[in-house]
Amino acid sequence: MDHEGPLICPRCRQTGPGPTCFEDGAWLVTRRVLLETGRDSNLGSLVAGRYGIVERLGVGGMGAVYKAVDTRDGRFVALKFLREQYARHPSIRQRFIREAEAALAVESPYVVPLVDFG
């Protein structure tokens, strides 16, 4: 992973060579990421047993998008999370799933491919 400066655990603040913390197993992030995002509980998390969250890319009205590492092949992916109040709402969750299914059908060199959802 390309980074500037030491990698830091977003949970215990220990530094290490990466990619994960020796103390608690969280994915390590850069100092810049910690300064920009503060105490985001998703940073350092492993999602779906596969994606290690290393940076928050943006936040909007419906949720947030994170940069993560796919532990299977080391490539970077983007993860989109609905805000908790929306994720608990069945019709909004269903709409989110329909949008993901529609995105799976799009194949174009100009569109980022969807690789997983759930």
Coordinates of N, CA and C in Angstrom, one line a residue, residues 15-83:
T15 N 1.7 2.3 16.2 CA 2.2 2.4 14.8 C 2.8 1.0 14.5
G16 N 2.9 0.8 13.2 CA 3.4 -0.5 12.7 C 3.7 -0.5 11.2
P17 N 4.3 -1.6 10.8 CA 4.6 -1.7 9.3 C 3.4 -2.0 8.5
G18 N 2.3 -2.5 9.1 CA 1.1 -2.8 8.3 C 1.1 -4.2 7.8
P19 N 0.1 -4.6 7.2 CA -1.1 -3.8 7.0 C -2.1 -3.8 8.1
T20 N -1.9 -4.7 9.1 CA -2.8 -4.7 10.3 C -2.1 -4.5 11.6
C21 N -2.8 -4.1 12.6 CA -2.2 -3.8 14.0 C -1.9 -5.1 14.7
F22 N -0.7 -5.1 15.3 CA -0.3 -6.3 16.1 C -1.2 -6.5 17.3
E23 N -1.7 -5.4 17.9 CA -2.4 -5.4 19.1 C -3.9 -5.9 18.9
D24 N -4.6 -5.3 17.9 CA -6.0 -5.6 17.8 C -6.5 -6.0 16.5
G25 N -5.6 -6.1 15.5 CA -5.9 -6.6 14.2 C -6.6 -5.6 13.3
A26 N -6.8 -4.4 13.7 CA -7.4 -3.4 12.8 C -6.5 -3.0 11.7
W27 N -7.1 -2.6 10.6 CA -6.3 -2.2 9.4 C -5.7 -0.8 9.7
L28 N -4.4 -0.7 9.5 CA -3.7 0.6 9.8 C -4.0 1.6 8.7
V29 N -3.9 2.9 9.1 CA -4.2 4.0 8.3 C -3.0 5.0 8.4
T30 N -3.0 6.0 7.5 CA -2.0 7.1 7.6 C -2.4 8.1 8.6
R31 N -1.4 8.9 9.1 CA -1.7 10.0 10.0 C -2.7 11.0 9.4
R32 N -2.5 11.3 8.1 CA -3.4 12.2 7.4 C -4.9 11.7 7.5
V33 N -5.1 10.4 7.3 CA -6.4 9.9 7.4 C -7.0 10.1 8.8
L34 N -6.2 9.8 9.8 CA -6.7 10.1 11.2 C -7.1 11.5 11.4
L35 N -6.2 12.4 10.9 CA -6.5 13.8 11.1 C -7.7 14.3 10.4
E36 N -8.0 13.7 9.2 CA -9.1 14.2 8.4 C -10.4 13.6 8.8
T37 N -10.4 12.4 9.4 CA -11.6 11.7 9.8 C -11.9 11.6 11.2
G38 N -10.9 11.9 12.1 CA -11.2 11.7 13.5 C -11.4 10.3 13.9
R39 N -12.4 10.1 14.8 CA -12.6 8.8 15.4 C -13.8 8.1 14.6
D40 N -13.6 7.8 13.4 CA -14.6 7.1 12.6 C -14.5 5.6 12.9
S41 N -15.5 5.0 13.5 CA -15.5 3.7 14.0 C -15.3 2.6 12.9
N42 N -15.6 3.0 11.6 CA -15.4 2.1 10.5 C -13.9 1.9 10.1
L43 N -13.1 3.0 10.4 CA -11.7 2.9 10.0 C -11.0 1.7 10.7
G44 N -10.3 0.9 9.9 CA -9.6 -0.2 10.5 C -10.4 -1.5 10.5
S45 N -11.7 -1.4 10.2 CA -12.6 -2.6 10.3 C -12.3 -3.5 9.1
L46 N -12.6 -4.8 9.3 CA -12.6 -5.7 8.2 C -14.1 -6.0 7.9
V47 N -14.5 -5.8 6.7 CA -15.9 -5.9 6.3 C -16.1 -7.2 5.5
A48 N -17.1 -8.0 5.8 CA -17.4 -9.2 5.1 C -16.3 -10.2 5.0
G49 N -15.4 -10.1 6.1 CA -14.3 -11.0 6.2 C -13.3 -10.8 5.0
R50 N -13.3 -9.7 4.3 CA -12.6 -9.5 3.1 C -12.0 -8.2 2.9
Y51 N -12.7 -7.1 3.3 CA -12.3 -5.7 2.9 C -11.8 -4.9 4.1
G52 N -10.6 -4.6 4.1 CA -10.0 -3.8 5.2 C -10.1 -2.3 5.0
I53 N -10.9 -1.6 5.8 CA -11.1 -0.1 5.5 C -9.9 0.7 6.0
V54 N -9.4 1.5 5.0 CA -8.2 2.3 5.3 C -8.4 3.8 5.2
E55 N -9.5 4.2 4.6 CA -9.7 5.7 4.5 C -11.2 6.0 4.2
R56 N -11.7 7.1 4.7 CA -13.0 7.6 4.4 C -12.8 8.5 3.2
L57 N -13.5 8.3 2.1 CA -13.4 9.1 0.9 C -14.4 10.2 0.9
G58 N -15.6 10.0 1.4 CA -16.6 11.1 1.4 C -17.8 10.7 2.2
V59 N -18.6 11.7 2.6 CA -19.8 11.5 3.4 C -20.9 12.3 2.7
G60 N -22.1 11.7 2.6 CA -23.2 12.4 2.0 C -24.5 12.2 2.9
G61 N -25.6 12.7 2.4 CA -26.8 12.6 3.1 C -27.3 11.2 3.4
M62 N -27.0 10.3 2.5 CA -27.4 8.9 2.6 C -26.4 8.0 3.3
G63 N -25.1 8.4 3.3 CA -24.1 7.5 3.9 C -22.7 8.0 3.7
A64 N -21.8 7.0 3.6 CA -20.4 7.3 3.4 C -19.7 6.3 2.5
V65 N -18.6 6.7 1.9 CA -17.9 5.9 1.0 C -16.4 5.8 1.5
Y66 N -15.9 4.5 1.6 CA -14.6 4.3 2.1 C -13.7 3.6 1.1
K67 N -12.4 3.9 1.2 CA -11.4 3.1 0.5 C -11.0 1.9 1.3
A68 N -11.0 0.8 0.7 CA -10.6 -0.5 1.4 C -9.7 -1.3 0.6
V69 N -9.0 -2.3 1.2 CA -8.1 -3.2 0.6 C -8.8 -4.6 0.5
D70 N -8.9 -5.2 -0.6 CA -9.5 -6.5 -0.8 C -8.4 -7.5 -0.3
T71 N -8.6 -8.2 0.8 CA -7.5 -9.0 1.3 C -7.2 -10.2 0.4
R72 N -8.1 -10.5 -0.5 CA -7.8 -11.7 -1.4 C -6.8 -11.4 -2.5
D73 N -6.7 -10.1 -3.0 CA -5.8 -9.8 -4.0 C -5.0 -8.5 -3.8
G74 N -5.3 -7.8 -2.8 CA -4.6 -6.6 -2.5 C -5.0 -5.3 -3.2
R75 N -6.0 -5.5 -4.1 CA -6.5 -4.3 -4.8 C -7.3 -3.4 -3.9
F76 N -7.4 -2.1 -4.3 CA -8.2 -1.2 -3.6 C -9.6 -1.2 -4.2
V77 N -10.6 -1.0 -3.3 CA -12.0 -1.0 -3.7 C -12.6 0.2 -2.9
A78 N -13.8 0.6 -3.4 CA -14.6 1.5 -2.6 C -15.8 0.8 -2.0
L79 N -16.1 1.1 -0.7 CA -17.2 0.5 0.0 C -18.2 1.7 0.3
K80 N -19.5 1.4 0.0 CA -20.5 2.4 0.3 C -21.4 1.9 1.4
F81 N -21.6 2.7 2.4 CA -22.4 2.3 3.6 C -23.6 3.3 3.7
L82 N -24.7 2.8 3.9 CA -25.9 3.6 4.2 C -25.8 4.1 5.7
R83 N -26.3 5.3 6.0 CA -26.4 5.7 7.4 C -27.3 4.7 8.1

